[in-house]
GROMACS .gro file of C-alpha atoms in nm:
model
  334
    1MET     CA    1  14.154  13.161  12.743
    2GLN     CA    2  14.479  13.010  12.869
    3LYS     CA    3  14.785  13.025  12.646
    4LYS     CA    4  14.801  12.647  12.593
    5ARG     CA    5  14.430  12.624  12.509
    6PHE     CA    6  14.463  12.915  12.266
    7TYR     CA    7  14.743  12.742  12.073
    8ILE     CA    8  14.545  12.416  12.060
    9TRP     CA    9  14.240  12.608  11.935
   10MET     CA   10  14.450  12.781  11.669
   11ILE     CA   11  14.591  12.449  11.545
   12ILE     CA   12  14.238  12.305  11.522
   13LEU     CA   13  14.121  12.619  11.340
   14ILE     CA   14  14.406  12.604  11.085
   15ILE     CA   15  14.349  12.233  11.019
   16SER     CA   16  13.974  12.297  10.978
   17VAL     CA   17  14.038  12.574  10.723
   18ILE     CA   18  14.275  12.347  10.525
   19ILE     CA   19  14.017  12.067  10.519
   20LEU     CA   20  13.748  12.317  10.416
   21GLY     CA   21  13.972  12.436  10.132
   22MET     CA   22  14.019  12.080  10.007
   23ILE     CA   23  13.644  12.016  10.017
   24ALA     CA   24  13.581  12.344   9.832
   25ALA     CA   25  13.833  12.239   9.566
   26ALA     CA   26  13.664  11.902   9.520
   27ILE     CA   27  13.302  12.010   9.483
   28GLY     CA   28  13.148  12.206   9.197
   29PRO     CA   29  12.976  12.153   8.861
   30ALA     CA   30  13.263  11.920   8.764
   31GLY     CA   31  13.298  11.703   9.074
   32ILE     CA   32  13.650  11.581   9.154
   33SER     CA   33  13.694  11.268   9.361
   34LEU     CA   34  13.918  11.259   9.667
   35LYS     CA   35  14.140  11.011   9.479
   36GLU     CA   36  14.200  11.261   9.197
   37LEU     CA   37  14.249  11.538   9.449
   38TRP     CA   38  14.512  11.330   9.630
   39LYS     CA   39  14.696  11.269   9.301
   40ILE     CA   40  14.705  11.643   9.246
   41ILE     CA   41  14.832  11.709   9.597
   42ILE     CA   42  15.123  11.462   9.558
   43GLY     CA   43  15.188  11.578   9.198
   44SER     CA   44  15.121  11.242   9.034
   45ASN     CA   45  15.184  11.216   8.660
   46GLU     CA   46  14.853  11.026   8.628
   47MET     CA   47  14.664  11.342   8.706
   48ASN     CA   48  14.362  11.410   8.480
   49ARG     CA   49  14.452  11.713   8.267
   50VAL     CA   50  14.097  11.847   8.265
   51TYR     CA   51  14.081  11.835   8.644
   52LYS     CA   52  14.425  11.994   8.661
   53THR     CA   53  14.306  12.288   8.449
   54ILE     CA   54  13.987  12.329   8.653
   55LEU     CA   55  14.177  12.322   8.981
   56PHE     CA   56  14.481  12.536   8.905
   57LYS     CA   57  14.316  12.794   8.678
   58ILE     CA   58  13.969  12.825   8.832
   59ARG     CA   59  13.905  12.676   9.175
   60ILE     CA   60  14.233  12.712   9.364
   61PRO     CA   61  14.282  13.084   9.276
   62ARG     CA   62  13.921  13.147   9.373
   63ILE     CA   63  13.956  12.958   9.703
   64ILE     CA   64  14.276  13.144   9.791
   65LEU     CA   65  14.125  13.478   9.693
   66SER     CA   66  13.815  13.414   9.905
   67TYR     CA   67  14.041  13.333  10.200
   68LEU     CA   68  14.250  13.650  10.153
   69VAL     CA   69  13.943  13.874  10.114
   70GLY     CA   70  13.782  13.725  10.424
   71ALA     CA   71  14.103  13.765  10.625
   72ALA     CA   72  14.142  14.128  10.515
   73LEU     CA   73  13.781  14.222  10.601
   74ALA     CA   74  13.792  14.043  10.938
   75THR     CA   75  14.123  14.207  11.034
   76ALA     CA   76  13.988  14.549  10.937
   77GLY     CA   77  13.681  14.479  11.151
   78VAL     CA   78  13.890  14.382  11.454
   79ILE     CA   79  14.094  14.701  11.462
   80MET     CA   80  13.792  14.923  11.386
   81GLN     CA   81  13.593  14.768  11.670
   82GLY     CA   82  13.897  14.795  11.898
   83LEU     CA   83  13.941  15.165  11.819
   84ILE     CA   84  13.573  15.258  11.846
   85GLN     CA   85  13.523  15.017  12.138
   86ASN     CA   86  13.196  14.901  11.993
   87PRO     CA   87  13.137  14.543  11.871
   88MET     CA   88  12.858  14.673  11.643
   89ALA     CA   89  13.110  14.872  11.438
   90ASP     CA   90  13.207  14.760  11.091
   91PRO     CA   91  13.474  14.895  10.854
   92TYR     CA   92  13.196  14.979  10.609
   93ILE     CA   93  13.062  15.235  10.850
   94VAL     CA   94  13.345  15.468  10.749
   95GLY     CA   95  13.198  15.481  10.397
   96THR     CA   96  13.453  15.251  10.237
   97SER     CA   97  13.200  15.030  10.060
   98ALA     CA   98  13.001  15.329   9.935
   99GLY     CA   99  13.318  15.490   9.797
  100ALA     CA  100  13.424  15.166   9.629
  101GLY     CA  101  13.077  15.115   9.486
  102LEU     CA  102  13.066  15.465   9.339
  103GLY     CA  103  13.412  15.422   9.185
  104ALA     CA  104  13.322  15.088   9.027
  105THR     CA  105  12.991  15.224   8.899
  106ILE     CA  106  13.161  15.520   8.729
  107ALA     CA  107  13.411  15.289   8.558
  108ILE     CA  108  13.134  15.056   8.435
  109VAL     CA  109  12.878  15.317   8.324
  110PHE     CA  110  13.128  15.535   8.139
  111ASN     CA  111  13.297  15.228   7.991
  112LEU     CA  112  13.645  15.334   8.106
  113ASN     CA  113  13.905  15.085   7.988
  114PHE     CA  114  14.274  15.117   8.072
  115LYS     CA  115  14.523  14.966   8.314
  116PHE     CA  116  14.743  15.114   8.585
  117MET     CA  117  15.003  14.902   8.770
  118GLY     CA  118  14.825  14.585   8.657
  119LEU     CA  119  14.481  14.701   8.777
  120SER     CA  120  14.196  14.731   8.529
  121THR     CA  121  13.957  15.024   8.559
  122VAL     CA  122  13.682  14.871   8.777
  123PRO     CA  123  13.902  14.750   9.068
  124LEU     CA  124  14.125  15.057   9.027
  125PHE     CA  125  13.834  15.302   9.056
  126ALA     CA  126  13.687  15.097   9.342
  127PHE     CA  127  14.016  15.115   9.528
  128VAL     CA  128  14.056  15.489   9.472
  129GLY     CA  129  13.692  15.553   9.568
  130ALA     CA  130  13.729  15.359   9.892
  131VAL     CA  131  14.046  15.537   9.999
  132LEU     CA  132  13.907  15.884   9.909
  133ALA     CA  133  13.587  15.811  10.106
  134VAL     CA  134  13.783  15.729  10.422
  135PHE     CA  135  14.002  16.037  10.374
  136LEU     CA  136  13.688  16.254  10.340
  137VAL     CA  137  13.533  16.104  10.653
  138TYR     CA  138  13.853  16.160  10.847
  139GLN     CA  139  13.877  16.525  10.741
  140LEU     CA  140  13.511  16.592  10.824
  141ALA     CA  141  13.543  16.433  11.169
  142ARG     CA  142  13.873  16.593  11.263
  143GLN     CA  143  13.869  16.872  11.521
  144GLY     CA  144  14.215  17.024  11.528
  145SER     CA  145  14.458  16.737  11.583
  146LYS     CA  146  14.190  16.508  11.730
  147VAL     CA  147  13.925  16.282  11.578
  148PRO     CA  148  13.637  16.225  11.825
  149VAL     CA  149  13.493  15.875  11.780
  150VAL     CA  150  13.128  15.992  11.772
  151HIS     CA  151  13.204  16.254  11.506
  152PHE     CA  152  13.388  15.992  11.304
  153LEU     CA  153  13.093  15.752  11.309
  154LEU     CA  154  12.842  16.024  11.218
  155ALA     CA  155  13.064  16.154  10.938
  156GLY     CA  156  13.106  15.797  10.809
  157MET     CA  157  12.731  15.740  10.799
  158ALA     CA  158  12.665  16.077  10.629
  159VAL     CA  159  12.933  16.022  10.363
  160GLY     CA  160  12.808  15.666  10.309
  161PHE     CA  161  12.452  15.789  10.243
  162LEU     CA  162  12.577  16.066  10.012
  163LEU     CA  163  12.798  15.833   9.807
  164GLY     CA  164  12.518  15.576   9.790
  165ALA     CA  165  12.286  15.841   9.647
  166LEU     CA  166  12.551  15.942   9.392
  167THR     CA  167  12.590  15.576   9.292
  168SER     CA  168  12.213  15.554   9.229
  169LEU     CA  169  12.228  15.874   9.026
  170VAL     CA  170  12.509  15.742   8.807
  171MET     CA  171  12.316  15.417   8.757
  172VAL     CA  172  12.007  15.611   8.647
  173LEU     CA  173  12.211  15.825   8.405
  174GLY     CA  174  12.378  15.518   8.262
  175ILE     CA  175  12.149  15.323   8.030
  176LYS     CA  176  12.339  14.993   8.021
  177ASP     CA  177  12.528  14.740   8.236
  178HIS     CA  178  12.288  14.770   8.531
  179TYR     CA  179  12.323  14.395   8.586
  180LYS     CA  180  12.702  14.421   8.603
  181ILE     CA  181  12.686  14.711   8.850
  182VAL     CA  182  12.436  14.538   9.076
  183TYR     CA  183  12.645  14.220   9.070
  184TRP     CA  184  12.953  14.418   9.175
  185LEU     CA  185  12.766  14.595   9.457
  186MET     CA  186  12.642  14.258   9.586
  187GLY     CA  187  12.995  14.113   9.597
  188SER     CA  188  13.122  13.827   9.383
  189LEU     CA  189  13.434  13.614   9.336
  190ALA     CA  190  13.315  13.468   9.006
  191LYS     CA  191  13.598  13.628   8.808
  192ALA     CA  192  13.874  13.534   9.052
  193SER     CA  193  14.215  13.456   8.904
  194TRP     CA  194  14.578  13.451   9.015
  195LYS     CA  195  14.602  13.820   8.916
  196GLU     CA  196  14.352  13.922   9.186
  197VAL     CA  197  14.540  13.704   9.438
  198TYR     CA  198  14.865  13.887   9.363
  199ILE     CA  199  14.688  14.223   9.387
  200ILE     CA  200  14.548  14.178   9.738
  201LEU     CA  201  14.832  13.973   9.891
  202PRO     CA  202  15.084  14.255   9.960
  203TYR     CA  203  14.814  14.475  10.117
  204LEU     CA  204  14.699  14.192  10.345
  205VAL     CA  205  15.054  14.105  10.456
  206THR     CA  206  15.134  14.471  10.524
  207GLY     CA  207  14.804  14.521  10.707
  208LEU     CA  208  14.855  14.215  10.927
  209PHE     CA  209  15.209  14.327  11.014
  210VAL     CA  210  15.089  14.675  11.114
  211THR     CA  211  14.792  14.550  11.314
  212LEU     CA  212  15.004  14.301  11.509
  213TYR     CA  213  15.255  14.581  11.577
  214ILE     CA  214  14.984  14.805  11.731
  215ALA     CA  215  14.801  14.520  11.910
  216ARG     CA  216  14.935  14.616  12.252
  217ASP     CA  217  14.828  14.980  12.207
  218LEU     CA  218  14.479  14.864  12.103
  219ASN     CA  219  14.462  14.664  12.426
  220LEU     CA  220  14.551  14.974  12.628
  221ILE     CA  221  14.294  15.193  12.451
  222LEU     CA  222  14.024  14.952  12.570
  223LEU     CA  223  14.095  15.099  12.916
  224GLY     CA  224  13.998  15.445  12.789
  225GLU     CA  225  14.180  15.709  12.585
  226GLU     CA  226  14.302  15.902  12.890
  227THR     CA  227  14.439  15.590  13.058
  228ALA     CA  228  14.607  15.479  12.735
  229HIS     CA  229  14.761  15.826  12.698
  230ASN     CA  230  14.893  15.812  13.055
  231MET     CA  231  15.051  15.474  12.977
  232GLY     CA  232  15.247  15.617  12.684
  233VAL     CA  233  15.013  15.563  12.389
  234ASN     CA  234  14.991  15.842  12.131
  235VAL     CA  235  14.614  15.806  12.093
  236GLU     CA  236  14.561  16.037  11.796
  237GLN     CA  237  14.850  15.882  11.604
  238LEU     CA  238  14.709  15.536  11.680
  239LYS     CA  239  14.369  15.646  11.541
  240ARG     CA  240  14.530  15.756  11.214
  241ILE     CA  241  14.723  15.429  11.182
  242VAL     CA  242  14.410  15.222  11.249
  243LEU     CA  243  14.195  15.419  11.004
  244ILE     CA  244  14.453  15.408  10.724
  245THR     CA  245  14.524  15.037  10.778
  246ALA     CA  246  14.154  14.944  10.794
  247ALA     CA  247  14.084  15.151  10.482
  248LEU     CA  248  14.363  14.987  10.282
  249LEU     CA  249  14.262  14.635  10.393
  250THR     CA  250  13.896  14.696  10.308
  251ALA     CA  251  13.969  14.881   9.983
  252SER     CA  252  14.204  14.607   9.861
  253ALA     CA  253  13.937  14.346   9.935
  254VAL     CA  254  13.659  14.546   9.768
  255SER     CA  255  13.874  14.617   9.461
  256VAL     CA  256  13.899  14.243   9.376
  257SER     CA  257  13.565  14.111   9.504
  258GLY     CA  258  13.308  14.390   9.508
  259VAL     CA  259  13.119  14.491   9.821
  260ILE     CA  260  13.094  14.201  10.068
  261GLY     CA  261  12.932  14.301  10.395
  262PHE     CA  262  12.911  14.165  10.749
  263VAL     CA  263  13.245  13.975  10.751
  264GLY     CA  264  13.412  14.260  10.939
  265LEU     CA  265  13.117  14.276  11.178
  266ILE     CA  266  13.043  13.918  11.282
  267ILE     CA  267  13.385  13.748  11.268
  268PRO     CA  268  13.563  13.972  11.524
  269HIS     CA  269  13.268  13.935  11.760
  270ILE     CA  270  13.255  13.554  11.735
  271VAL     CA  271  13.632  13.515  11.777
  272ARG     CA  272  13.638  13.761  12.068
  273MET     CA  273  13.391  13.539  12.254
  274ILE     CA  274  13.639  13.250  12.215
  275THR     CA  275  13.981  13.409  12.260
  276GLY     CA  276  13.894  13.711  12.473
  277PRO     CA  277  13.967  14.079  12.397
  278ASP     CA  278  14.350  14.057  12.379
  279HIS     CA  279  14.430  14.186  12.028
  280ARG     CA  280  14.759  13.994  12.018
  281ARG     CA  281  14.545  13.678  11.996
  282LEU     CA  282  14.231  13.824  11.845
  283ILE     CA  283  14.393  13.961  11.527
  284PRO     CA  284  14.559  13.639  11.398
  285ALA     CA  285  14.263  13.425  11.506
  286ALA     CA  286  14.006  13.653  11.339
  287SER     CA  287  14.207  13.669  11.014
  288ILE     CA  288  14.217  13.288  10.988
  289PHE     CA  289  13.852  13.250  11.093
  290GLY     CA  290  13.741  13.525  10.854
  291GLY     CA  291  13.924  13.363  10.565
  292GLY     CA  292  13.762  13.028  10.639
  293PHE     CA  293  13.418  13.190  10.673
  294LEU     CA  294  13.433  13.360  10.334
  295MET     CA  295  13.574  13.044  10.177
  296LEU     CA  296  13.269  12.855  10.308
  297SER     CA  297  13.030  13.130  10.198
  298ASP     CA  298  13.174  13.138   9.846
  299THR     CA  299  13.155  12.759   9.816
  300ILE     CA  300  12.786  12.778   9.908
  301ALA     CA  301  12.735  13.067   9.664
  302ARG     CA  302  12.873  12.879   9.364
  303THR     CA  303  12.722  12.536   9.438
  304VAL     CA  304  12.387  12.568   9.615
  305ALA     CA  305  12.193  12.680   9.303
  306ALA     CA  306  12.436  12.556   9.031
  307PRO     CA  307  12.467  12.629   8.745
  308THR     CA  308  12.334  12.968   8.862
  309GLU     CA  309  12.576  13.144   9.092
  310ILE     CA  310  12.458  13.353   9.385
  311PRO     CA  311  12.664  13.665   9.474
  312VAL     CA  312  12.867  13.578   9.782
  313GLY     CA  313  12.757  13.906   9.943
  314VAL     CA  314  12.406  13.762   9.959
  315ILE     CA  315  12.531  13.459  10.151
  316THR     CA  316  12.730  13.665  10.403
  317ALA     CA  317  12.426  13.892  10.448
  318LEU     CA  318  12.208  13.588  10.524
  319PHE     CA  319  12.458  13.492  10.796
  320GLY     CA  320  12.529  13.845  10.916
  321GLY     CA  321  12.180  13.997  10.916
  322PRO     CA  322  12.031  13.766  11.182
  323PHE     CA  323  12.352  13.789  11.384
  324PHE     CA  324  12.339  14.170  11.376
  325LEU     CA  325  11.974  14.168  11.489
  326TYR     CA  326  12.063  13.924  11.769
  327GLN     CA  327  12.341  14.153  11.888
  328LEU     CA  328  12.113  14.456  11.866
  329ARG     CA  329  11.845  14.283  12.073
  330LYS     CA  330  12.106  14.160  12.321
  331SER     CA  331  12.251  14.511  12.366
  332ARG     CA  332  11.903  14.650  12.441
  333LYS     CA  333  11.868  14.405  12.730
  334ILE     CA  334  12.188  14.524  12.897
   0.00000   0.00000   0.00000
């Protein structure tokens, strides 16, 4: 894609996400007209107080949180796929979701209740579980100072299965709150508030800064590890930076929303088909697209069967499952 066309596409994408956010804010069990929404946007004193409460305490924090979670998962997916050089890769393959799920399950089943740095026990244990899972996978895959990609993928799958089994065991041992655990493992933004927005924001900003900084090196590694090394890239150091950054982005998202799959798989692939493989364009475009995608998915989740709310992870799976099968079938034809 030419530079001028890329900028035009980005402007259209940003405007589309803003419009989508306004639509998401307007629709719901208590419908808000565009006239009322406009009064809120311009800060009119005639604003309905009930609508104001619904918007600023419920819908807007949830919309922003869905955008941030989607952007974090999509960005993590981009750099993981770039490192592994496989569009079928997903940040969850490193066991992050399984680690987060086990951590959250332990906190719920054993009714742990305390706070640390503003985090309550469930998101805190999910975050710690996710980071420990990635650390374990990295240590298992490491051979000396190197981390072979194939070993990393196999270690990620093995750890994911093991942690999933432990999660089931904890659920069986626990005799209550199965519904709450299952809801967490399916992903949900139903309890979104400004607190969750403030929790994930610094991790997303830091992650985006790091990924944009290493974008050129990710482009070079697409040419092969040996070629990238000959062109001055410290390949093993780059792997560590990518794994740590992807783990923190995914863990921060999981800690506030539960396990939401397929965003890190399908968004990078769709955006890559539009912008091309250059990570200097792919990373910002995928983060915006991913945020908009999860915002749309969450709007569908909370409105399509209202007043019952569907876990947003179910919606993303309905999008992502067929897409994954399509990619699998397409790869078999090559």
